[in-house]
Amino acid sequence: MKKFFIGLVLGLIIAFPLGINFGKDLPLFSNPFAAKPDITERVKERTDEMLKETKEAIHDATKPTTDKLQK
C-alpha cells in the first residue's frame, strides 16, 4: 500500500504540469507557470483559421452552381 501512495504522489507531481501545458497548447516539458500566452492573440489566430476554412467550404459548396451558370 505504501508503494501505491508513493506512486500516486509521484504521478500527480509529474502529470499536473504536463496537463497544464497540454491544456494551454504549449510544449509538454516547458514551464507551466511561465508568462501566460496572450488570449487575444490566440483568439485572433483561431478566428482567422476558422474564417479561411469557412470561405473554402462555401467556395466548394457553390462551385457546381457557378460552373453551371458559366456554361
PDB file of N, CA and C in Angstrom:
ATOM      1  N   MET A   1       0.819  -1.191   0.000  1.00  0.00           N
ATOM      2  CA  MET A   1       0.000   0.000   0.000  1.00  0.00           C
ATOM      3  C   MET A   1       0.867   1.260   0.000  1.00  0.00           C
ATOM      4  N   LYS A   2       2.000   1.171   0.678  1.00  0.00           N
ATOM      5  CA  LYS A   2       2.906   2.320   0.748  1.00  0.00           C
ATOM      6  C   LYS A   2       3.435   2.653  -0.647  1.00  0.00           C
ATOM      7  N   LYS A   3       3.761   1.635  -1.425  1.00  0.00           N
ATOM      8  CA  LYS A   3       4.266   1.861  -2.777  1.00  0.00           C
ATOM      9  C   LYS A   3       3.195   2.501  -3.653  1.00  0.00           C
ATOM     10  N   PHE A   4       1.952   2.123  -3.445  1.00  0.00           N
ATOM     11  CA  PHE A   4       0.858   2.702  -4.214  1.00  0.00           C
ATOM     12  C   PHE A   4       0.762   4.207  -3.973  1.00  0.00           C
ATOM     13  N   PHE A   5       0.795   4.614  -2.722  1.00  0.00           N
ATOM     14  CA  PHE A   5       0.691   6.038  -2.409  1.00  0.00           C
ATOM     15  C   PHE A   5       1.913   6.826  -2.881  1.00  0.00           C
ATOM     16  N   ILE A   6       3.068   6.220  -2.815  1.00  0.00           N
ATOM     17  CA  ILE A   6       4.270   6.890  -3.338  1.00  0.00           C
ATOM     18  C   ILE A   6       4.138   7.067  -4.847  1.00  0.00           C
ATOM     19  N   GLY A   7       3.679   6.038  -5.543  1.00  0.00           N
ATOM     20  CA  GLY A   7       3.469   6.131  -6.977  1.00  0.00           C
ATOM     21  C   GLY A   7       2.393   7.137  -7.328  1.00  0.00           C
ATOM     22  N   LEU A   8       1.342   7.212  -6.521  1.00  0.00           N
ATOM     23  CA  LEU A   8       0.270   8.167  -6.760  1.00  0.00           C
ATOM     24  C   LEU A   8       0.777   9.602  -6.616  1.00  0.00           C
ATOM     25  N   VAL A   9       1.547   9.857  -5.571  1.00  0.00           N
ATOM     26  CA  VAL A   9       2.082  11.211  -5.355  1.00  0.00           C
ATOM     27  C   VAL A   9       3.055  11.579  -6.473  1.00  0.00           C
ATOM     28  N   LEU A  10       3.946  10.668  -6.835  1.00  0.00           N
ATOM     29  CA  LEU A  10       4.883  10.959  -7.921  1.00  0.00           C
ATOM     30  C   LEU A  10       4.148  11.158  -9.248  1.00  0.00           C
ATOM     31  N   GLY A  11       3.126  10.373  -9.489  1.00  0.00           N
ATOM     32  CA  GLY A  11       2.337  10.528 -10.702  1.00  0.00           C
ATOM     33  C   GLY A  11       1.638  11.871 -10.766  1.00  0.00           C
ATOM     34  N   LEU A  12       1.093  12.320  -9.648  1.00  0.00           N
ATOM     35  CA  LEU A  12       0.441  13.626  -9.608  1.00  0.00           C
ATOM     36  C   LEU A  12       1.445  14.753  -9.821  1.00  0.00           C
ATOM     37  N   ILE A  13       2.606  14.623  -9.230  1.00  0.00           N
ATOM     38  CA  ILE A  13       3.633  15.662  -9.376  1.00  0.00           C
ATOM     39  C   ILE A  13       4.086  15.764 -10.820  1.00  0.00           C
ATOM     40  N   ILE A  14       4.163  14.659 -11.515  1.00  0.00           N
ATOM     41  CA  ILE A  14       4.602  14.670 -12.910  1.00  0.00           C
ATOM     42  C   ILE A  14       3.447  15.035 -13.845  1.00  0.00           C
ATOM     43  N   ALA A  15       2.250  14.516 -13.600  1.00  0.00           N
ATOM     44  CA  ALA A  15       1.132  14.704 -14.521  1.00  0.00           C
ATOM     45  C   ALA A  15       0.531  16.105 -14.453  1.00  0.00           C
ATOM     46  N   PHE A  16       0.574  16.741 -13.304  1.00  0.00           N
ATOM     47  CA  PHE A  16      -0.044  18.060 -13.160  1.00  0.00           C
ATOM     48  C   PHE A  16       0.562  19.094 -14.108  1.00  0.00           C
ATOM     49  N   PRO A  17       1.897  19.294 -14.114  1.00  0.00           N
ATOM     50  CA  PRO A  17       2.448  20.282 -15.050  1.00  0.00           C
ATOM     51  C   PRO A  17       2.262  19.882 -16.519  1.00  0.00           C
ATOM     52  N   LEU A  18       2.313  18.590 -16.805  1.00  0.00           N
ATOM     53  CA  LEU A  18       2.097  18.148 -18.180  1.00  0.00           C
ATOM     54  C   LEU A  18       0.670  18.452 -18.630  1.00  0.00           C
ATOM     55  N   GLY A  19      -0.279  18.270 -17.732  1.00  0.00           N
ATOM     56  CA  GLY A  19      -1.672  18.556 -18.054  1.00  0.00           C
ATOM     57  C   GLY A  19      -1.923  20.038 -18.272  1.00  0.00           C
ATOM     58  N   ILE A  20      -1.275  20.877 -17.488  1.00  0.00           N
ATOM     59  CA  ILE A  20      -1.409  22.320 -17.662  1.00  0.00           C
ATOM     60  C   ILE A  20      -0.877  22.717 -19.034  1.00  0.00           C
ATOM     61  N   ASN A  21       0.295  22.229 -19.385  1.00  0.00           N
ATOM     62  CA  ASN A  21       0.881  22.566 -20.684  1.00  0.00           C
ATOM     63  C   ASN A  21       0.035  22.034 -21.829  1.00  0.00           C
ATOM     64  N   PHE A  22      -0.509  20.850 -21.674  1.00  0.00           N
ATOM     65  CA  PHE A  22      -1.360  20.277 -22.719  1.00  0.00           C
ATOM     66  C   PHE A  22      -2.600  21.134 -22.917  1.00  0.00           C
ATOM     67  N   GLY A  23      -3.187  21.594 -21.833  1.00  0.00           N
ATOM     68  CA  GLY A  23      -4.374  22.435 -21.920  1.00  0.00           C
ATOM     69  C   GLY A  23      -4.117  23.794 -22.533  1.00  0.00           C
ATOM     70  N   LYS A  24      -2.905  24.301 -22.387  1.00  0.00           N
ATOM     71  CA  LYS A  24      -2.552  25.611 -22.934  1.00  0.00           C
ATOM     72  C   LYS A  24      -1.957  25.509 -24.330  1.00  0.00           C
ATOM     73  N   ASP A  25      -1.885  24.327 -24.907  1.00  0.00           N
ATOM     74  CA  ASP A  25      -1.278  24.093 -26.227  1.00  0.00           C
ATOM     75  C   ASP A  25       0.179  24.534 -26.257  1.00  0.00           C
ATOM     76  N   LEU A  26       0.905  24.231 -25.201  1.00  0.00           N
ATOM     77  CA  LEU A  26       2.328  24.535 -25.109  1.00  0.00           C
ATOM     78  C   LEU A  26       3.106  23.232 -25.162  1.00  0.00           C
ATOM     79  N   PRO A  27       4.425  23.302 -25.434  1.00  0.00           N
ATOM     80  CA  PRO A  27       5.232  22.080 -25.367  1.00  0.00           C
ATOM     81  C   PRO A  27       5.116  21.447 -23.976  1.00  0.00           C
ATOM     82  N   LEU A  28       5.033  20.130 -23.920  1.00  0.00           N
ATOM     83  CA  LEU A  28       4.754  19.454 -22.658  1.00  0.00           C
ATOM     84  C   LEU A  28       5.792  19.722 -21.574  1.00  0.00           C
ATOM     85  N   PHE A  29       7.056  19.803 -21.941  1.00  0.00           N
ATOM     86  CA  PHE A  29       8.082  19.942 -20.920  1.00  0.00           C
ATOM     87  C   PHE A  29       8.524  21.385 -20.710  1.00  0.00           C
ATOM     88  N   SER A  30       7.698  22.353 -21.128  1.00  0.00           N
ATOM     89  CA  SER A  30       8.016  23.757 -20.857  1.00  0.00           C
ATOM     90  C   SER A  30       7.515  24.109 -19.457  1.00  0.00           C
ATOM     91  N   ASN A  31       7.855  25.295 -18.999  1.00  0.00           N
ATOM     92  CA  ASN A  31       7.465  25.736 -17.666  1.00  0.00           C
ATOM     93  C   ASN A  31       5.978  26.079 -17.664  1.00  0.00           C
ATOM     94  N   PRO A  32       5.162  25.339 -16.894  1.00  0.00           N
ATOM     95  CA  PRO A  32       3.720  25.611 -16.904  1.00  0.00           C
ATOM     96  C   PRO A  32       3.349  26.910 -16.194  1.00  0.00           C
ATOM     97  N   PHE A  33       4.252  27.457 -15.403  1.00  0.00           N
ATOM     98  CA  PHE A  33       3.961  28.661 -14.647  1.00  0.00           C
ATOM     99  C   PHE A  33       4.614  29.902 -15.249  1.00  0.00           C
ATOM    100  N   ALA A  34       5.099  29.794 -16.476  1.00  0.00           N
ATOM    101  CA  ALA A  34       5.704  30.930 -17.166  1.00  0.00           C
ATOM    102  C   ALA A  34       4.599  31.919 -17.541  1.00  0.00           C
ATOM    103  N   ALA A  35       4.986  33.032 -18.136  1.00  0.00           N
ATOM    104  CA  ALA A  35       4.019  34.065 -18.516  1.00  0.00           C
ATOM    105  C   ALA A  35       2.940  33.465 -19.405  1.00  0.00           C
ATOM    106  N   LYS A  36       1.743  33.920 -19.188  1.00  0.00           N
ATOM    107  CA  LYS A  36       0.601  33.406 -19.930  1.00  0.00           C
ATOM    108  C   LYS A  36       0.658  33.866 -21.384  1.00  0.00           C
ATOM    109  N   PRO A  37       0.284  32.997 -22.325  1.00  0.00           N
ATOM    110  CA  PRO A  37       0.178  33.459 -23.706  1.00  0.00           C
ATOM    111  C   PRO A  37      -1.001  34.424 -23.820  1.00  0.00           C
ATOM    112  N   ASP A  38      -0.878  35.395 -24.678  1.00  0.00           N
ATOM    113  CA  ASP A  38      -1.897  36.420 -24.830  1.00  0.00           C
ATOM    114  C   ASP A  38      -3.168  35.809 -25.413  1.00  0.00           C
ATOM    115  N   ILE A  39      -4.239  35.899 -24.664  1.00  0.00           N
ATOM    116  CA  ILE A  39      -5.505  35.292 -25.071  1.00  0.00           C
ATOM    117  C   ILE A  39      -6.041  35.955 -26.343  1.00  0.00           C
ATOM    118  N   THR A  40      -5.892  37.262 -26.438  1.00  0.00           N
ATOM    119  CA  THR A  40      -6.433  37.942 -27.620  1.00  0.00           C
ATOM    120  C   THR A  40      -5.730  37.473 -28.888  1.00  0.00           C
ATOM    121  N   GLU A  41      -4.431  37.222 -28.809  1.00  0.00           N
ATOM    122  CA  GLU A  41      -3.699  36.725 -29.974  1.00  0.00           C
ATOM    123  C   GLU A  41      -4.178  35.334 -30.360  1.00  0.00           C
ATOM    124  N   ARG A  42      -4.390  34.478 -29.362  1.00  0.00           N
ATOM    125  CA  ARG A  42      -4.872  33.129 -29.653  1.00  0.00           C
ATOM    126  C   ARG A  42      -6.251  33.168 -30.292  1.00  0.00           C
ATOM    127  N   VAL A  43      -7.122  34.055 -29.805  1.00  0.00           N
ATOM    128  CA  VAL A  43      -8.468  34.169 -30.369  1.00  0.00           C
ATOM    129  C   VAL A  43      -8.394  34.667 -31.805  1.00  0.00           C
ATOM    130  N   LYS A  44      -7.546  35.651 -32.063  1.00  0.00           N
ATOM    131  CA  LYS A  44      -7.396  36.173 -33.427  1.00  0.00           C
ATOM    132  C   LYS A  44      -6.904  35.088 -34.374  1.00  0.00           C
ATOM    133  N   GLU A  45      -5.905  34.312 -33.945  1.00  0.00           N
ATOM    134  CA  GLU A  45      -5.367  33.248 -34.795  1.00  0.00           C
ATOM    135  C   GLU A  45      -6.434  32.207 -35.113  1.00  0.00           C
ATOM    136  N   ARG A  46      -7.150  31.784 -34.098  1.00  0.00           N
ATOM    137  CA  ARG A  46      -8.171  30.758 -34.320  1.00  0.00           C
ATOM    138  C   ARG A  46      -9.323  31.285 -35.164  1.00  0.00           C
ATOM    139  N   THR A  47      -9.669  32.557 -34.991  1.00  0.00           N
ATOM    140  CA  THR A  47     -10.732  33.149 -35.787  1.00  0.00           C
ATOM    141  C   THR A  47     -10.316  33.237 -37.252  1.00  0.00           C
ATOM    142  N   ASP A  48      -9.075  33.644 -37.494  1.00  0.00           N
ATOM    143  CA  ASP A  48      -8.584  33.699 -38.867  1.00  0.00           C
ATOM    144  C   ASP A  48      -8.610  32.325 -39.527  1.00  0.00           C
ATOM    145  N   GLU A  49      -8.184  31.310 -38.787  1.00  0.00           N
ATOM    146  CA  GLU A  49      -8.207  29.948 -39.321  1.00  0.00           C
ATOM    147  C   GLU A  49      -9.631  29.521 -39.639  1.00  0.00           C
ATOM    148  N   MET A  50     -10.553  29.819 -38.729  1.00  0.00           N
ATOM    149  CA  MET A  50     -11.932  29.424 -38.918  1.00  0.00           C
ATOM    150  C   MET A  50     -12.542  30.152 -40.128  1.00  0.00           C
ATOM    151  N   LEU A  51     -12.226  31.421 -40.310  1.00  0.00           N
ATOM    152  CA  LEU A  51     -12.739  32.161 -41.456  1.00  0.00           C
ATOM    153  C   LEU A  51     -12.219  31.591 -42.767  1.00  0.00           C
ATOM    154  N   LYS A  52     -10.944  31.232 -42.816  1.00  0.00           N
ATOM    155  CA  LYS A  52     -10.378  30.635 -44.023  1.00  0.00           C
ATOM    156  C   LYS A  52     -11.069  29.316 -44.356  1.00  0.00           C
ATOM    157  N   GLU A  53     -11.264  28.481 -43.336  1.00  0.00           N
ATOM    158  CA  GLU A  53     -11.919  27.191 -43.558  1.00  0.00           C
ATOM    159  C   GLU A  53     -13.363  27.384 -44.022  1.00  0.00           C
ATOM    160  N   THR A  54     -14.036  28.366 -43.449  1.00  0.00           N
ATOM    161  CA  THR A  54     -15.420  28.632 -43.829  1.00  0.00           C
ATOM    162  C   THR A  54     -15.500  29.120 -45.259  1.00  0.00           C
ATOM    163  N   LYS A  55     -14.603  30.018 -45.651  1.00  0.00           N
ATOM    164  CA  LYS A  55     -14.591  30.516 -47.026  1.00  0.00           C
ATOM    165  C   LYS A  55     -14.345  29.381 -48.014  1.00  0.00           C
ATOM    166  N   GLU A  56     -13.423  28.482 -47.676  1.00  0.00           N
ATOM    167  CA  GLU A  56     -13.145  27.343 -48.550  1.00  0.00           C
ATOM    168  C   GLU A  56     -14.357  26.429 -48.661  1.00  0.00           C
ATOM    169  N   ALA A  57     -15.040  26.202 -47.547  1.00  0.00           N
ATOM    170  CA  ALA A  57     -16.208  25.329 -47.568  1.00  0.00           C
ATOM    171  C   ALA A  57     -17.325  25.935 -48.398  1.00  0.00           C
ATOM    172  N   ILE A  58     -17.533  27.239 -48.260  1.00  0.00           N
ATOM    173  CA  ILE A  58     -18.564  27.906 -49.061  1.00  0.00           C
ATOM    174  C   ILE A  58     -18.197  27.857 -50.536  1.00  0.00           C
ATOM    175  N   HIS A  59     -16.937  28.087 -50.834  1.00  0.00           N
ATOM    176  CA  HIS A  59     -16.485  28.040 -52.224  1.00  0.00           C
ATOM    177  C   HIS A  59     -16.693  26.651 -52.818  1.00  0.00           C
ATOM    178  N   ASP A  60     -16.330  25.625 -52.067  1.00  0.00           N
ATOM    179  CA  ASP A  60     -16.514  24.253 -52.552  1.00  0.00           C
ATOM    180  C   ASP A  60     -17.992  23.908 -52.724  1.00  0.00           C
ATOM    181  N   ALA A  61     -18.842  24.426 -51.832  1.00  0.00           N
ATOM    182  CA  ALA A  61     -20.266  24.115 -51.920  1.00  0.00           C
ATOM    183  C   ALA A  61     -20.929  24.816 -53.089  1.00  0.00           C
ATOM    184  N   THR A  62     -20.471  25.994 -53.448  1.00  0.00           N
ATOM    185  CA  THR A  62     -21.104  26.753 -54.533  1.00  0.00           C
ATOM    186  C   THR A  62     -20.425  26.542 -55.884  1.00  0.00           C
ATOM    187  N   LYS A  63     -19.346  25.800 -55.921  1.00  0.00           N
ATOM    188  CA  LYS A  63     -18.608  25.603 -57.169  1.00  0.00           C
ATOM    189  C   LYS A  63     -19.443  24.935 -58.262  1.00  0.00           C
ATOM    190  N   PRO A  64     -20.205  23.872 -57.981  1.00  0.00           N
ATOM    191  CA  PRO A  64     -21.002  23.270 -59.067  1.00  0.00           C
ATOM    192  C   PRO A  64     -22.019  24.240 -59.662  1.00  0.00           C
ATOM    193  N   THR A  65     -22.612  25.068 -58.848  1.00  0.00           N
ATOM    194  CA  THR A  65     -23.602  26.026 -59.335  1.00  0.00           C
ATOM    195  C   THR A  65     -22.949  27.091 -60.198  1.00  0.00           C
ATOM    196  N   THR A  66     -21.816  27.597 -59.780  1.00  0.00           N
ATOM    197  CA  THR A  66     -21.149  28.623 -60.572  1.00  0.00           C
ATOM    198  C   THR A  66     -20.639  28.052 -61.888  1.00  0.00           C
ATOM    199  N   ASP A  67     -20.231  26.792 -61.888  1.00  0.00           N
ATOM    200  CA  ASP A  67     -19.800  26.163 -63.127  1.00  0.00           C
ATOM    201  C   ASP A  67     -20.955  26.043 -64.122  1.00  0.00           C
ATOM    202  N   LYS A  68     -22.145  25.705 -63.621  1.00  0.00           N
ATOM    203  CA  LYS A  68     -23.307  25.587 -64.494  1.00  0.00           C
ATOM    204  C   LYS A  68     -23.724  26.948 -65.045  1.00  0.00           C
ATOM    205  N   LEU A  69     -23.618  27.982 -64.226  1.00  0.00           N
ATOM    206  CA  LEU A  69     -24.003  29.311 -64.677  1.00  0.00           C
ATOM    207  C   LEU A  69     -23.057  29.878 -65.727  1.00  0.00           C
ATOM    208  N   GLN A  70     -21.801  29.485 -65.676  1.00  0.00           N
ATOM    209  CA  GLN A  70     -20.823  29.979 -66.626  1.00  0.00           C
ATOM    210  C   GLN A  70     -20.979  29.333 -67.996  1.00  0.00           C
ATOM    211  N   LYS A  71     -21.581  28.169 -68.055  1.00  0.00           N
ATOM    212  CA  LYS A  71     -21.740  27.464 -69.336  1.00  0.00           C
ATOM    213  C   LYS A  71     -22.880  27.957 -70.116  1.00  0.00           C
TER     214      LYS A  71
END
